[in-house]
PDB file of C-alpha atoms in Angstrom:
ATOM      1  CA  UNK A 103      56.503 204.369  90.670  1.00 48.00           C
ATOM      2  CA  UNK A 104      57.204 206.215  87.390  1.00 50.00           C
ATOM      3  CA  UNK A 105      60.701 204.064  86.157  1.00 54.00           C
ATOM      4  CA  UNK A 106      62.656 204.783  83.546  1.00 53.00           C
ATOM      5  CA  UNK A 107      62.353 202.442  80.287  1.00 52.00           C
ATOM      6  CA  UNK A 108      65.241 201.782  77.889  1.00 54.00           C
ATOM      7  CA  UNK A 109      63.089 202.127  74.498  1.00 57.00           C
ATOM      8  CA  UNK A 110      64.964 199.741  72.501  1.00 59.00           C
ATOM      9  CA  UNK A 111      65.268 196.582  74.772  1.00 61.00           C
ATOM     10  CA  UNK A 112      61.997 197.554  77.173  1.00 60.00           C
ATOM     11  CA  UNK A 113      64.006 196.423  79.982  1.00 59.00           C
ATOM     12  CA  UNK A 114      63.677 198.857  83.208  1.00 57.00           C
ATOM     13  CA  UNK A 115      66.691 201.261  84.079  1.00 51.00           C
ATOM     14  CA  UNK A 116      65.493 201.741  87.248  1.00 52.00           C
ATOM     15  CA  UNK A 117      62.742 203.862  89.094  1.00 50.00           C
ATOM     16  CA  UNK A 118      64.073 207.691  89.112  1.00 47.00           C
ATOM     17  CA  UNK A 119      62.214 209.041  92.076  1.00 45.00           C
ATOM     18  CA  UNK A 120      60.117 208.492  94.846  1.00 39.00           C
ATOM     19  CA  UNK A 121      57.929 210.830  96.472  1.00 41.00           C
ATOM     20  CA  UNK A 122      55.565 210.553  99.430  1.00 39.00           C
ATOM     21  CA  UNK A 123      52.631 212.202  97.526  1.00 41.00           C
ATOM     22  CA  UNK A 124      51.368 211.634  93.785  1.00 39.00           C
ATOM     23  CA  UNK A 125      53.123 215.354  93.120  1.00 39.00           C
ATOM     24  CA  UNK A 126      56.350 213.743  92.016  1.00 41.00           C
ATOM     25  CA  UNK A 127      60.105 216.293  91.652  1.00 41.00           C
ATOM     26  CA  UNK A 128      60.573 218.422  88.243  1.00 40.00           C
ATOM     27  CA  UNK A 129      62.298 216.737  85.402  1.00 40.00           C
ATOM     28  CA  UNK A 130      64.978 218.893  85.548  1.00 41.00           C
ATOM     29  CA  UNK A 131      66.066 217.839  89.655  1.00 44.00           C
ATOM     30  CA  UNK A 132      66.469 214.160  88.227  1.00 44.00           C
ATOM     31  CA  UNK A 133      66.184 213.459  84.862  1.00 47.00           C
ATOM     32  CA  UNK A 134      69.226 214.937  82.849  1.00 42.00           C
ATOM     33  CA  UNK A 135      71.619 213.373  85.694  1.00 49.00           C
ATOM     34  CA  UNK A 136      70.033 209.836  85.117  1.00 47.00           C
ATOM     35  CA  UNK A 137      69.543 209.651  81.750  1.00 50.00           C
ATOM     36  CA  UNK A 138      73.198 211.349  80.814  1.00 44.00           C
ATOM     37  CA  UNK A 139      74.658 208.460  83.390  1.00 51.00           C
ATOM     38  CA  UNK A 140      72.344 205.845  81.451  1.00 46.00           C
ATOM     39  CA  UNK A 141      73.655 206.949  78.069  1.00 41.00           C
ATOM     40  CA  UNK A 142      77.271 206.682  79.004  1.00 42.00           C
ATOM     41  CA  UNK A 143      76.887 203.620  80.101  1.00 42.00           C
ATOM     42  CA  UNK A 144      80.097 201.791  78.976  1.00 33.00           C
ATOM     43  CA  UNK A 145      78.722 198.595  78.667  1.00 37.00           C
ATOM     44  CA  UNK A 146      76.125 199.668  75.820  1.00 43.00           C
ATOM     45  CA  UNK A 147      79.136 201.424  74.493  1.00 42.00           C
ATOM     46  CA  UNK A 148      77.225 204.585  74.857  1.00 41.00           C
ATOM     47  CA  UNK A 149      79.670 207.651  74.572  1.00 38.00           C
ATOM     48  CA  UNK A 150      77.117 211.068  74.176  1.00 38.00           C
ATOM     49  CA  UNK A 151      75.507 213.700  75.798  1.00 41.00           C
ATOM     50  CA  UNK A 152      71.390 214.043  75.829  1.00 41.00           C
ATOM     51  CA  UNK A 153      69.954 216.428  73.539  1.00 42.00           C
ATOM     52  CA  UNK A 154      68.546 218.781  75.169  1.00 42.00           C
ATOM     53  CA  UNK A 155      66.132 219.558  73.285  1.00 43.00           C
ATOM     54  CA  UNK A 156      64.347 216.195  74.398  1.00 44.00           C
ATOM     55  CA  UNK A 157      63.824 217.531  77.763  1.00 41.00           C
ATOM     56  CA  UNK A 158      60.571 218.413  78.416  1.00 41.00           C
ATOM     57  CA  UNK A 159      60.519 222.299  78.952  1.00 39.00           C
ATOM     58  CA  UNK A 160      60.244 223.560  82.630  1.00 34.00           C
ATOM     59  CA  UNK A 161      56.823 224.344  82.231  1.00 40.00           C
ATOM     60  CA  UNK A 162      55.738 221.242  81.941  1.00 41.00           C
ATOM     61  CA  UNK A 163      57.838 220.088  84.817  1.00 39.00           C
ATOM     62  CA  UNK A 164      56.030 218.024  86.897  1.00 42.00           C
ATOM     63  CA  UNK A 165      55.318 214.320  86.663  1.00 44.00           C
ATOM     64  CA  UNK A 166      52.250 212.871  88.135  1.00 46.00           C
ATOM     65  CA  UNK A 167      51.661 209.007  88.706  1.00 51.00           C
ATOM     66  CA  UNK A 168      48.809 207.588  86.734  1.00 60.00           C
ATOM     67  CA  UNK A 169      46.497 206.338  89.465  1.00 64.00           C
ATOM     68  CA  UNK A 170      43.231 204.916  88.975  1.00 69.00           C
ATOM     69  CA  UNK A 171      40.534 203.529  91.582  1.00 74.00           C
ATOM     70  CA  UNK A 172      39.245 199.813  91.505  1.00 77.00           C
ATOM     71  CA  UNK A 173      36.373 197.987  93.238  1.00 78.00           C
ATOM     72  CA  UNK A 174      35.146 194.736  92.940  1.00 80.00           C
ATOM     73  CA  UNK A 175      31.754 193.803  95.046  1.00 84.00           C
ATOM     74  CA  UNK A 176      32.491 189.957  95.170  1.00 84.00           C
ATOM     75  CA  UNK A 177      36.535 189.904  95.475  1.00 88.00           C
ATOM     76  CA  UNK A 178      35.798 186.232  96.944  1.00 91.00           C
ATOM     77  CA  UNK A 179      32.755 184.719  98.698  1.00 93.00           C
ATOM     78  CA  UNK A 180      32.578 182.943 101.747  1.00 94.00           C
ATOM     79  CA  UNK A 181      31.214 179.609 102.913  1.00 95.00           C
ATOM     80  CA  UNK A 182      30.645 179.794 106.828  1.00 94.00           C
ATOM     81  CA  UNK A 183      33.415 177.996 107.477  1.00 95.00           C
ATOM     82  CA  UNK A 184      36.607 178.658 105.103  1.00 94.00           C
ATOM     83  CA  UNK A 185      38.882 180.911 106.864  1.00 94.00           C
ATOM     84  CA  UNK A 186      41.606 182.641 105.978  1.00 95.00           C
ATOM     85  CA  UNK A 187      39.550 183.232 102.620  1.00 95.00           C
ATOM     86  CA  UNK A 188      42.498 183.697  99.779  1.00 94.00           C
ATOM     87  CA  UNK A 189      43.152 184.509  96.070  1.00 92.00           C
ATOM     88  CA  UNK A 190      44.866 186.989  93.768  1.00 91.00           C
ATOM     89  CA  UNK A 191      43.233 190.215  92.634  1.00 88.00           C
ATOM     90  CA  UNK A 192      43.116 190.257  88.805  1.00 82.00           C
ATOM     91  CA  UNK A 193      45.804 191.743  86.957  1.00 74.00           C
ATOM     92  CA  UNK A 194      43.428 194.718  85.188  1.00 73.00           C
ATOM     93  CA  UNK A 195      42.019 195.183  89.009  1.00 75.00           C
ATOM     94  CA  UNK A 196      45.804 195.812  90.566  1.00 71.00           C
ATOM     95  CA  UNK A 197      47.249 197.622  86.995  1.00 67.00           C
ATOM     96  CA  UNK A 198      51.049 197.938  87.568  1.00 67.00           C
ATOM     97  CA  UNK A 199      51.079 198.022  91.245  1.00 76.00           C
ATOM     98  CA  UNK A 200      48.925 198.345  93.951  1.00 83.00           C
ATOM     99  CA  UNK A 201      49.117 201.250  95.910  1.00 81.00           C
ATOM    100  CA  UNK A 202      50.049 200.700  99.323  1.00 85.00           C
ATOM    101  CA  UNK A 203      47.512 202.215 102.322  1.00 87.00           C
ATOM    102  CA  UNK A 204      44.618 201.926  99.684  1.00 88.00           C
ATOM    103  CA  UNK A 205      43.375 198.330  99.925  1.00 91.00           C
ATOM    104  CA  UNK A 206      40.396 197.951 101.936  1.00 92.00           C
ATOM    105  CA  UNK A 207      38.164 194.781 101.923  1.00 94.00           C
ATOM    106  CA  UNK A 208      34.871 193.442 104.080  1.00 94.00           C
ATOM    107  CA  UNK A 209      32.011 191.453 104.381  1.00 95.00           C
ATOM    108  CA  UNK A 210      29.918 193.681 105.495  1.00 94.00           C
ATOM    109  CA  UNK A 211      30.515 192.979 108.842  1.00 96.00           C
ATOM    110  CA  UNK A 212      34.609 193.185 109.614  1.00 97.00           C
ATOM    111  CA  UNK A 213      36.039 195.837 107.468  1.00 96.00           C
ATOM    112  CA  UNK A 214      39.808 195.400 106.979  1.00 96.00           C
ATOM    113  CA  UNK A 215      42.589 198.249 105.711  1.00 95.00           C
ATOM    114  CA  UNK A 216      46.088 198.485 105.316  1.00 94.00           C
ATOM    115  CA  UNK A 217      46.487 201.176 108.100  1.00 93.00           C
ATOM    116  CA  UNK A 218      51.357 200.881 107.660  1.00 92.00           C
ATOM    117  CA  UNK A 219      50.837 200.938 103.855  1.00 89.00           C
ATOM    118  CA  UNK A 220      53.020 197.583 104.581  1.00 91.00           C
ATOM    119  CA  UNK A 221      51.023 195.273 102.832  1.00 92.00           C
ATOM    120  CA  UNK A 222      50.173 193.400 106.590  1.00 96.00           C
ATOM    121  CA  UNK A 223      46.181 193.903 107.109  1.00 97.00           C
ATOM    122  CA  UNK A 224      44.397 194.597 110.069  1.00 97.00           C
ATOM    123  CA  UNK A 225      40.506 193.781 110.390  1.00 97.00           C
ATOM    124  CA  UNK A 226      38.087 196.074 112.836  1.00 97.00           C
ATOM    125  CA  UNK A 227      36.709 192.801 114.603  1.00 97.00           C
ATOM    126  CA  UNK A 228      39.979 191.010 115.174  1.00 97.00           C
ATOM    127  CA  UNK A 229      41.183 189.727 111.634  1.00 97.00           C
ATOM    128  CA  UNK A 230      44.217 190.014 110.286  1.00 97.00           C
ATOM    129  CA  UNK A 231      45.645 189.523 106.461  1.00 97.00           C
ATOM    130  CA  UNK A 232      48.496 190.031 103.902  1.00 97.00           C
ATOM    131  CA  UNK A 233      48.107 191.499 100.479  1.00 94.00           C
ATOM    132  CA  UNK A 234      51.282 191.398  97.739  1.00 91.00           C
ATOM    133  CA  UNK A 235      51.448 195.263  96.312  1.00 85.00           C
ATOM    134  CA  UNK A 236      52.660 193.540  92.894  1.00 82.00           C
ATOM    135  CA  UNK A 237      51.069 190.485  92.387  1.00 86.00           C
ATOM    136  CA  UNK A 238      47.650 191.208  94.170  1.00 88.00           C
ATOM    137  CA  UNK A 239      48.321 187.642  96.281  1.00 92.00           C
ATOM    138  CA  UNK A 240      46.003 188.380  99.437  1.00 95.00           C
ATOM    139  CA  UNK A 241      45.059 186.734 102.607  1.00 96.00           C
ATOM    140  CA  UNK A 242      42.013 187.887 105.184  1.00 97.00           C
ATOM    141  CA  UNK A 243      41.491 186.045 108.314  1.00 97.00           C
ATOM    142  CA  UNK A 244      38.391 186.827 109.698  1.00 97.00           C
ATOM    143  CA  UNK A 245      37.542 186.962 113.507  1.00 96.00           C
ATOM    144  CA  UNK A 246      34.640 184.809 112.260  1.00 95.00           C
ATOM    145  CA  UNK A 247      34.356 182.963 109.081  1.00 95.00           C
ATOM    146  CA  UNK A 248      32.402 184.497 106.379  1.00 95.00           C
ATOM    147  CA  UNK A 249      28.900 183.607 105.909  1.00 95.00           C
ATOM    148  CA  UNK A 250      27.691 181.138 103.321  1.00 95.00           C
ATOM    149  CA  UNK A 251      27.613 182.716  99.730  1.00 94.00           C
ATOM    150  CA  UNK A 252      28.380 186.532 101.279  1.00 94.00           C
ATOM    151  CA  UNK A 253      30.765 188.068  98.586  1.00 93.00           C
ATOM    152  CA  UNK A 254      33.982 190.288 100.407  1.00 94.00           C
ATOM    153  CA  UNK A 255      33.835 193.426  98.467  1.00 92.00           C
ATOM    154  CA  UNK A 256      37.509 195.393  98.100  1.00 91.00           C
ATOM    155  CA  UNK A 257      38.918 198.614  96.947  1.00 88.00           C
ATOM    156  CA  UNK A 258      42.090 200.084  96.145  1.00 87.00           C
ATOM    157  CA  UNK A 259      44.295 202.547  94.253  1.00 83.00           C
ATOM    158  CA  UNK A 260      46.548 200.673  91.331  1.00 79.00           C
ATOM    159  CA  UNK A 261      49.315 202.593  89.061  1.00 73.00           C
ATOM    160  CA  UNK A 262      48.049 202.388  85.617  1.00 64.00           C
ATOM    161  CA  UNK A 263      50.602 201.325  82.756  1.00 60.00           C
ATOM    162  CA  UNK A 264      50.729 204.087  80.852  1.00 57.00           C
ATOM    163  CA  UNK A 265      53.527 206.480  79.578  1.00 57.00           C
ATOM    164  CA  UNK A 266      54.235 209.451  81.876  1.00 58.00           C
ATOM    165  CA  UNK A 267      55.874 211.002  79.250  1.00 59.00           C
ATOM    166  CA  UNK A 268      56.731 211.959  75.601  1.00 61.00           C
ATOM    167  CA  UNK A 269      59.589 209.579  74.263  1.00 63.00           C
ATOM    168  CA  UNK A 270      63.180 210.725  75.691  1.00 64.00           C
ATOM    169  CA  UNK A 271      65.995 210.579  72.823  1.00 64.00           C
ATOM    170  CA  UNK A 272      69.482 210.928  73.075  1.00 63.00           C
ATOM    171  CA  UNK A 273      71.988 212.719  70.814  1.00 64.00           C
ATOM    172  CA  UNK A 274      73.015 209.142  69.554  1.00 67.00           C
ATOM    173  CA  UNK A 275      69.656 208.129  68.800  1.00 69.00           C
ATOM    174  CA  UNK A 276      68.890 206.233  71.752  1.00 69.00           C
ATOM    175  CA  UNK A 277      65.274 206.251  73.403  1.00 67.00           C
ATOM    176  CA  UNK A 278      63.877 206.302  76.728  1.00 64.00           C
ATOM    177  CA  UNK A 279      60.086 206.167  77.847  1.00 63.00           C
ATOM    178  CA  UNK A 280      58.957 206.645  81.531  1.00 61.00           C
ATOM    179  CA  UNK A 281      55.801 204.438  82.862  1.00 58.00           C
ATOM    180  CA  UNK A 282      54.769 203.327  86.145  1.00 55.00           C
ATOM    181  CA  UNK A 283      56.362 200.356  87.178  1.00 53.00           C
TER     182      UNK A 283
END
């Protein structure tokens, strides 16, 4: 979710805003609030207004989430008798953050999906899993093991880490970036 990103430390101020679809709010419904709360913050000893010339102008409003789609055709491989099968999906598969509802894994045979966008993963024949949105940790129990050598294929939506934005600057110098955390 795009999060706001003190420039000088890197540490994370917090996400801004959640919406239900990629189309995210306009800058100027939750940004000035934030970031003017953020730059008074006392214990930074931060005592100033934003600029405003470092808001982006209305035009350009509208903040999308940098989403990008990943497959891998052998995720894991079966043995005909290991089950659940297990691992973590690699960090430059998953990006940031997975995207929750996207996941979708099979063998050919059981497919599984993420139908809550909870994470909890339900296979067509049965099987049941977990997957971790942040750390790609996953889980799939099949109803029947997979074969010997049969590679589970997956999909899935990950946030990219990239900047959503041009730099944010306060009067006092301070600067702010916004990425998907």
């Amino acid at each position: 979710m795009p999060t706001l990103f003190d420039g000088d430390t890197g540490a994370s101020l917090g996400t801004i805003f959640i919406d239900e679809g990629v189309r995210q709010k306009s800058w100027n419904d939750v940004l000035p609030k934030f970031l003017q709360e953020a730059a008074q913050d006392s214990a930074l000893g931060v005592k100033s207004d934003i600029a405003q010339e470092n808001f982006p102008d209305f035009q350009d409003s509208q903040i999308f989430s940098e989403v990008t789609q990943r497959s891998d055709p052998a995720l894991v491989t079966g043995d005909g008798s290991t089950n659940p099968l297990t691992g973590t999906i690699a960090a430059d598969q998953r990006g940031v953050k997975i995207l929750p509802g996207s996941f979708t894994a099979t063998d050919g045979v059981e497919i599984f999906t993420d139908p809550n966008a909870d994470g909890v993963l339900v296979g067509d024949q049965g099987g049941s899993g977990t997957l971790n949105f942040d750390t790609g940790a996953f889980s799939l129990t099949f109803n029947t093991a997979v074969v010997n050598l049969v590679d589970v294929a997956m999909n899935l939506k990950a946030l990219r880490d990239v900047p959503l934005s041009d730099p944010i600057r306060t009067s006092d110098g301070r600067e702010y970036s916004i990425r998907n955390a």
